XYZ file of N, CA and C in Angstrom:
543
model
N -41.996 -43.736 2.212
C -41.704 -42.330 1.722
C -42.177 -41.299 2.282
N -43.749 -40.913 2.459
C -44.179 -39.811 2.684
C -43.750 -39.477 4.251
N -43.645 -40.513 5.010
C -43.183 -40.594 6.589
C -41.698 -39.857 6.428
N -41.045 -40.125 5.458
C -39.577 -39.643 5.428
C -39.506 -38.166 5.152
N -40.479 -38.046 4.141
C -40.444 -36.472 3.719
C -40.875 -35.517 4.767
N -41.994 -36.158 5.697
C -42.635 -35.343 6.657
C -41.587 -35.190 7.860
N -40.755 -36.197 8.051
C -39.906 -36.309 9.313
C -38.864 -35.253 8.763
N -38.374 -35.091 7.559
C -37.556 -34.201 7.107
C -37.909 -32.524 7.197
N -39.064 -32.564 6.875
C -39.940 -31.334 7.195
C -39.940 -30.770 8.599
N -40.299 -31.652 9.501
C -40.386 -31.582 10.997
C -38.938 -30.891 11.235
N -37.890 -31.670 10.986
C -36.737 -31.339 11.311
C -36.313 -29.609 11.030
N -36.712 -29.528 9.796
C -36.517 -28.069 9.316
C -36.984 -27.224 10.157
N -38.649 -27.559 10.482
C -39.590 -26.873 11.310
C -38.926 -26.568 12.689
N -38.195 -27.601 13.204
C -37.855 -27.460 14.769
C -36.575 -26.712 14.759
N -35.596 -26.714 13.500
C -34.617 -25.696 13.592
C -34.831 -24.532 13.371
N -35.930 -24.033 12.723
C -36.449 -22.882 12.610
C -37.059 -22.210 13.924
N -37.874 -23.142 14.570
C -38.291 -22.559 15.819
C -37.389 -22.501 16.835
N -36.388 -23.309 17.028
C -35.171 -23.475 17.741
C -34.208 -22.031 17.541
N -34.238 -21.608 16.466
C -33.597 -20.206 16.165
C -34.365 -19.295 16.547
N -35.858 -19.228 16.572
C -36.437 -17.993 16.741
C -36.655 -17.883 18.464
N -36.512 -19.082 18.860
C -36.570 -19.150 20.434
C -35.416 -18.758 20.940
N -34.146 -19.087 20.416
C -32.820 -18.713 20.903
C -32.552 -17.019 20.746
N -33.198 -16.753 19.484
C -33.044 -15.101 19.496
C -33.847 -14.543 20.347
N -35.052 -14.991 20.727
C -35.920 -14.281 21.901
C -35.035 -14.214 23.080
N -34.499 -15.342 23.441
C -33.803 -15.669 24.677
C -32.365 -14.760 24.637
N -31.808 -14.545 23.571
C -30.771 -13.475 23.451
C -30.980 -12.328 23.579
N -32.174 -11.813 23.195
C -32.597 -10.364 23.529
C -32.944 -10.184 24.849
N -33.613 -11.231 25.403
C -33.994 -10.914 26.878
C -32.700 -11.043 27.854
N -31.765 -11.625 27.591
C -30.450 -11.513 28.374
C -29.930 -10.294 28.125
N -29.614 -9.852 26.876
C -28.970 -8.889 26.557
C -29.646 -7.533 27.360
N -31.094 -7.597 27.157
C -31.811 -6.556 27.995
C -31.283 -6.684 29.426
N -31.338 -7.649 30.050
C -31.166 -7.708 31.241
C -29.487 -7.389 31.824
N -28.771 -7.619 31.153
C -27.253 -7.496 31.062
C -27.112 -5.933 31.041
N -27.986 -5.163 30.002
C -27.724 -3.619 29.686
C -28.352 -3.082 30.787
N -29.517 -3.519 31.131
C -30.113 -2.769 32.476
C -29.222 -3.016 33.579
N -28.441 -4.108 33.943
C -27.489 -4.560 35.083
C -26.324 -3.412 34.972
N -25.833 -3.277 33.820
C -24.685 -2.318 33.375
C -25.338 -0.596 33.842
N -26.514 -0.363 33.409
C -26.738 1.095 33.961
C -27.393 1.227 35.393
N -27.700 -0.103 35.926
C -28.000 -0.022 37.444
C -29.480 0.125 37.512
N -30.320 -0.320 36.284
C -31.520 -0.316 36.336
C -32.382 -1.422 36.474
N -31.772 -2.272 37.160
C -32.484 -3.727 37.214
C -33.393 -3.354 38.613
N -34.527 -3.919 38.704
C -35.437 -3.584 39.726
C -34.983 -5.059 41.031
N -34.284 -5.736 40.682
C -33.665 -6.586 41.784
C -32.272 -6.793 41.733
N -31.763 -7.553 42.575
C -30.220 -7.709 42.927
C -30.315 -8.964 42.539
N -29.598 -9.330 41.371
C -29.183 -10.583 40.522
C -28.077 -11.503 41.550
N -28.254 -12.785 41.690
C -27.152 -13.384 42.515
C -26.044 -13.844 41.532
N -26.144 -13.749 40.038
C -25.357 -14.197 39.380
C -25.169 -13.347 37.972
N -24.864 -12.003 38.014
C -25.224 -11.190 36.729
C -23.782 -10.327 36.461
N -22.810 -10.794 35.644
C -21.659 -10.360 35.398
C -20.947 -10.776 34.360
N -19.519 -11.225 34.820
C -18.810 -12.053 33.902
C -19.320 -13.230 33.279
N -19.990 -14.032 33.960
C -20.682 -15.259 33.742
C -21.756 -15.195 32.451
N -22.443 -14.106 32.923
C -23.747 -13.762 32.269
C -23.135 -13.447 30.918
N -22.118 -12.410 30.795
C -22.006 -12.136 29.490
C -21.352 -12.881 28.723
N -20.619 -13.783 29.280
C -19.965 -14.891 28.513
C -21.075 -15.839 28.136
N -21.907 -16.406 28.766
C -23.216 -16.539 28.250
C -23.997 -16.278 26.930
N -23.997 -15.018 27.364
C -24.842 -14.216 26.000
C -23.914 -14.215 24.853
N -22.452 -14.281 25.143
C -21.574 -14.109 23.917
C -21.679 -15.863 23.312
N -21.457 -16.480 24.251
C -21.754 -17.912 23.551
C -23.041 -18.260 22.848
N -24.042 -17.548 23.566
C -25.529 -18.085 23.131
C -25.265 -17.108 21.411
N -24.899 -15.855 21.177
C -24.903 -15.326 20.134
C -23.890 -16.033 19.018
N -22.904 -16.568 19.548
C -22.039 -17.615 18.601
C -22.961 -18.532 18.037
N -23.539 -19.400 19.059
C -24.337 -20.289 18.668
C -25.793 -20.095 17.587
N -26.044 -18.842 17.658
C -27.233 -18.426 16.769
C -26.564 -18.500 15.219
N -25.471 -17.636 15.328
C -24.786 -17.505 13.825
C -24.550 -18.922 13.378
N -23.879 -19.768 14.432
C -24.001 -21.067 13.662
C -24.988 -21.868 13.273
N -26.304 -21.565 13.946
C -27.525 -22.266 13.458
C -27.948 -21.732 12.326
N -27.934 -20.004 12.453
C -27.946 -19.638 10.938
C -27.562 -20.078 9.922
N -26.160 -20.137 9.857
C -25.342 -20.684 8.677
C -25.982 -22.235 8.315
N -26.088 -22.781 9.329
C -26.625 -24.265 9.012
C -27.990 -24.398 8.608
N -29.078 -23.284 8.836
C -30.625 -23.218 8.035
C -30.139 -22.898 6.672
N -29.401 -21.864 6.634
C -29.260 -21.396 5.056
C -28.587 -22.362 4.290
N -27.643 -23.028 4.757
C -27.086 -24.222 4.003
C -28.144 -25.353 3.497
N -28.900 -25.679 4.385
C -29.659 -26.577 4.307
C -31.055 -26.071 3.459
N -30.861 -24.698 2.968
C -31.845 -24.181 1.919
C -33.210 -23.687 2.755
N -33.108 -23.705 3.928
C -34.173 -23.210 4.608
C -34.441 -21.793 4.639
N -35.646 -21.285 4.388
C -35.606 -19.761 4.288
C -36.214 -19.033 5.681
N -35.657 -18.060 6.021
C -36.272 -17.346 6.987
C -36.414 -15.955 6.399
N -37.365 -15.235 7.061
C -37.668 -13.794 6.686
C -36.411 -12.936 7.000
N -36.165 -11.921 5.870
C -34.824 -10.930 5.830
C -34.686 -10.527 7.110
N -35.598 -10.242 8.001
C -35.399 -9.583 9.233
C -35.165 -10.534 10.315
N -34.870 -11.914 9.920
C -34.765 -12.767 10.939
C -33.283 -13.171 11.136
N -32.464 -12.383 10.193
C -31.168 -12.700 10.217
C -30.536 -12.199 11.578
N -29.229 -13.065 12.031
C -28.959 -12.567 13.190
C -28.081 -11.027 12.921
N -28.112 -10.292 13.891
C -27.220 -9.271 14.288
C -25.884 -9.281 14.004
N -25.066 -8.690 13.468
C -23.688 -8.720 13.278
C -23.033 -9.266 14.732
N -22.254 -10.244 14.808
C -21.882 -10.889 15.839
C -20.926 -9.623 16.403
N -21.232 -9.622 17.740
C -20.563 -8.398 18.389
C -19.166 -9.089 19.190
N -18.244 -7.927 19.419
C -17.078 -8.339 20.055
C -17.607 -8.983 21.588
N -16.725 -10.050 21.995
C -16.765 -10.279 23.402
C -16.687 -9.249 24.245
N -17.019 -8.957 25.317
C -16.927 -7.766 26.295
C -15.502 -7.871 26.696
N -14.964 -6.572 26.770
C -13.418 -6.524 26.881
C -13.310 -6.381 28.301
N -12.564 -7.136 29.157
C -12.293 -6.915 30.454
C -11.819 -5.629 30.863
N -12.557 -5.190 32.304
C -11.964 -3.791 32.293
C -10.640 -3.749 33.438
N -10.385 -5.138 33.985
C -9.332 -5.167 34.873
C -7.995 -5.385 33.962
N -7.014 -4.880 34.651
C -5.652 -4.988 34.145
C -4.921 -5.957 34.956
N -4.013 -6.904 34.034
C -3.199 -7.828 34.409
C -3.174 -8.962 33.372
N -2.723 -10.022 33.862
C -2.559 -11.232 32.783
C -3.904 -12.130 33.040
N -4.057 -12.681 31.537
C -5.190 -13.620 31.452
C -4.698 -14.756 30.464
N -5.451 -15.786 30.388
C -5.311 -16.633 29.503
C -6.557 -17.105 28.814
N -6.257 -17.707 27.645
C -7.788 -17.964 26.722
C -8.182 -19.152 27.392
N -9.769 -19.089 27.330
C -10.713 -20.088 27.619
C -10.748 -21.197 26.966
N -10.088 -21.197 25.815
C -9.910 -22.387 25.041
C -8.636 -23.276 25.259
N -7.867 -22.910 26.317
C -6.654 -23.784 26.627
C -5.466 -23.531 25.732
N -5.498 -22.599 24.686
C -4.305 -22.482 23.926
C -3.256 -21.593 24.658
N -2.069 -21.818 24.471
C -0.873 -21.477 25.336
C -0.434 -20.019 25.213
N -1.271 -19.096 25.348
C -0.971 -17.682 25.175
C -1.045 -17.129 26.874
N -0.243 -16.224 26.973
C -0.217 -15.385 28.128
C -0.701 -13.895 27.661
N -1.656 -13.389 28.068
C -2.434 -12.151 27.574
C -2.185 -11.080 28.664
N -1.936 -9.982 28.208
C -1.760 -8.628 29.137
C -2.571 -7.616 28.852
N -3.442 -7.145 29.844
C -4.034 -5.847 29.473
C -3.445 -4.937 30.255
N -2.570 -4.162 29.761
C -1.660 -2.951 30.296
C -2.522 -2.015 30.950
N -2.082 -1.266 31.980
C -2.615 -0.246 32.445
C -3.174 0.847 31.539
N -2.320 1.122 30.349
C -2.585 2.093 29.547
C -4.024 1.504 28.633
N -4.510 0.431 28.907
C -5.610 0.030 28.029
C -5.164 -0.798 26.963
N -4.181 -1.128 26.651
C -3.355 -1.985 25.573
C -3.444 -3.499 26.021
N -3.372 -4.258 24.743
C -3.478 -5.666 24.856
C -2.205 -5.996 24.153
N -1.440 -7.115 24.597
C -0.439 -7.767 24.219
C -0.597 -9.142 24.374
N 0.217 -10.028 23.824
C 0.084 -11.666 24.047
C 1.386 -12.204 23.736
N 1.914 -13.534 23.973
C 2.827 -14.256 23.446
C 2.535 -15.627 24.173
N 3.144 -16.455 23.404
C 2.996 -18.051 23.509
C 3.530 -18.087 24.642
N 2.915 -18.782 25.609
C 3.342 -18.863 27.071
C 4.266 -20.331 27.211
N 5.299 -20.047 27.703
C 6.415 -21.075 28.093
C 7.030 -21.022 29.514
N 7.589 -21.921 29.970
C 8.245 -21.665 31.430
C 9.267 -20.461 31.292
N 9.949 -20.237 30.120
C 11.023 -19.377 30.057
C 10.216 -18.071 29.936
N 9.160 -17.862 29.194
C 8.176 -16.722 29.509
C 7.923 -16.256 30.788
N 7.291 -17.247 31.468
C 7.087 -16.998 33.092
C 8.138 -16.465 33.956
N 9.459 -17.128 33.507
C 10.393 -16.572 34.292
C 11.015 -15.212 33.968
N 10.880 -14.696 32.791
C 11.017 -13.518 32.429
C 10.039 -12.185 32.816
N 9.004 -12.868 33.531
C 8.089 -11.704 33.914
C 8.520 -10.926 35.012
N 8.755 -9.741 34.835
C 9.456 -8.924 35.738
C 8.321 -8.311 36.690
N 7.370 -8.187 36.672
C 6.237 -7.459 37.271
C 4.852 -7.948 36.695
N 3.727 -7.609 37.823
C 2.680 -8.358 37.588
C 1.945 -7.503 36.320
N 2.561 -6.451 35.799
C 1.795 -5.675 34.732
C 2.204 -5.459 33.772
N 3.591 -6.263 33.001
C 4.299 -5.886 31.778
C 4.884 -7.158 31.565
N 5.085 -7.254 30.093
C 5.680 -8.407 29.492
C 7.169 -7.722 28.864
N 8.101 -8.326 29.000
C 9.335 -7.751 28.607
C 9.272 -7.991 27.080
N 10.045 -6.762 26.512
C 10.264 -6.616 24.929
C 10.895 -7.672 24.515
N 11.787 -8.538 25.167
C 12.830 -9.496 24.540
C 12.198 -10.757 24.459
N 10.954 -10.811 24.994
C 10.309 -12.290 24.371
C 9.954 -12.558 22.997
N 10.486 -13.767 22.516
C 10.157 -14.014 21.186
C 8.552 -14.056 20.854
N 8.262 -13.726 19.714
C 6.880 -13.780 19.295
C 6.073 -12.993 19.947
N 6.452 -11.637 20.838
C 5.659 -10.672 21.355
C 4.734 -10.389 20.534
N 3.615 -10.121 20.736
C 2.364 -9.395 19.663
C 2.832 -7.782 19.671
N 3.322 -7.090 20.436
C 3.332 -5.998 20.579
C 2.096 -5.294 21.168
N 1.883 -4.106 21.116
C 0.404 -3.473 21.772
C -0.445 -3.373 20.863
N -1.459 -3.899 20.976
C -2.798 -3.684 20.069
C -3.922 -3.412 20.766
N -5.080 -3.253 19.959
C -6.396 -2.711 20.836
C -7.086 -4.225 21.023
N -8.276 -4.063 21.456
C -9.230 -5.266 21.961
C -9.730 -5.673 20.674
N -10.190 -4.981 19.566
C -10.579 -5.519 18.516
C -9.473 -6.466 17.676
N -8.148 -5.886 17.618
C -7.062 -6.854 17.128
C -6.794 -8.188 18.012
N -6.973 -7.946 19.163
C -6.732 -9.130 19.979
C -7.862 -10.310 19.564
N -9.029 -9.767 19.488
C -9.905 -10.680 19.187
C -9.979 -11.297 17.883
N -9.527 -10.499 16.726
C -9.402 -11.019 15.616
C -7.915 -11.993 15.666
N -7.148 -11.900 16.435
C -5.988 -12.630 16.414
C -6.194 -13.960 16.879
N -6.855 -13.983 18.068
C -7.526 -15.127 18.874
C -8.547 -15.673 18.310
N -8.909 -16.810 18.465
C -10.258 -17.502 17.768
C -11.666 -17.229 18.768
N -12.429 -17.276 18.449
C -13.653 -17.162 18.966
C -13.803 -18.146 20.296
N -13.215 -19.222 20.299
C -13.197 -19.949 21.543
C -12.133 -19.712 22.768
N -11.443 -18.502 22.520
C -10.835 -18.076 23.565
C -11.452 -17.099 24.354
N -12.380 -16.706 24.137
C -13.237 -15.737 24.937
C -14.646 -16.466 25.860
N -14.940 -15.664 26.703
C -14.569 -14.857 27.339
C -13.017 -15.161 28.181
N -12.070 -14.209 28.133
C -10.646 -14.641 28.877
C -10.558 -14.678 30.317
N -9.911 -15.649 30.748
C -9.872 -15.820 32.237
C -8.890 -15.141 32.858
N -9.097 -14.203 34.038
C -8.206 -13.475 34.596
C -7.201 -14.383 35.570
N -6.093 -13.851 35.725
C -5.248 -14.494 36.680
C -4.857 -13.498 37.468
N -4.227 -14.112 38.685
C -3.808 -13.218 39.768
C -2.259 -13.695 40.132
N -1.720 -12.846 40.974
C -0.305 -13.358 41.436
C -0.194 -14.547 41.759
N -1.226 -15.187 42.326
C -0.866 -16.176 43.363
C -1.081 -17.408 42.346
N -1.891 -17.251 41.112
C -1.848 -18.484 40.242
C -0.502 -18.724 39.310
N 0.185 -17.866 39.264
C 1.348 -17.909 38.320
C 2.373 -19.016 38.715
N 2.470 -19.432 40.101
C 3.471 -20.472 40.258
C 2.970 -22.010 39.551
N 1.314 -22.035 39.680
C 0.973 -23.141 39.379
C 0.913 -23.188 37.616
N 0.750 -21.933 37.112
C 0.730 -22.129 35.525
C 2.230 -22.540 35.067
N 3.321 -21.854 35.734
C 4.737 -22.200 35.501
C 4.937 -23.781 35.836
N 4.260 -24.360 36.721
C 4.832 -25.722 36.936
C 4.040 -26.591 35.909
N 2.398 -25.794 35.528
C 1.961 -26.784 34.432
C 2.725 -26.691 33.090
N 3.120 -25.777 32.881
C 3.795 -25.512 31.598
C 5.129 -26.556 31.720
N 5.947 -26.377 32.787
C 7.159 -26.980 32.937
C 7.065 -28.552 32.618
N 6.016 -29.302 33.264
C 5.224 -30.434 33.319
C 4.985 -31.004 31.888
N 4.646 -29.979 31.025
C 4.248 -30.245 29.740
C 5.219 -30.334 28.808
N 6.396 -29.486 28.947
C 7.699 -29.456 28.257
C 8.332 -30.918 28.029
């Protein structure tokens, strides 16, 4: 019986240690990303950009889930150990079409004026796209123009970071959608 109690306490200790280690790793990665964006890194990284920002966002998301689990289990953390408010995922600076990372059937547009819009993607939608930079207003369930914060709120966390599309990928997407109809 005492061994069972000790094992349960060990599990709690490991969760708290994991939480602190993850928080430290997030801080270091966030510092590296910030320095990279400012041009202050002392070395040229092979892979620091979109994938690293995506990793940072996912790590922050995991930290929030771990924190919630720790609280539900009744494990106490110091008040200064709470995670920062979950940041918005990084907004892509490129314009054009995107799809959500989670595979939901949305076609998302970042317009040249900086606004966002999305529509449920179907073969009919793909046929109505008149240019690489606009969605026609006549599409049913068109979201209208929204800002980044509203787009993040409308879509689930699993949608981010968004996957950019280019003109050459559109026929492939149209075929995949047609095959699934």
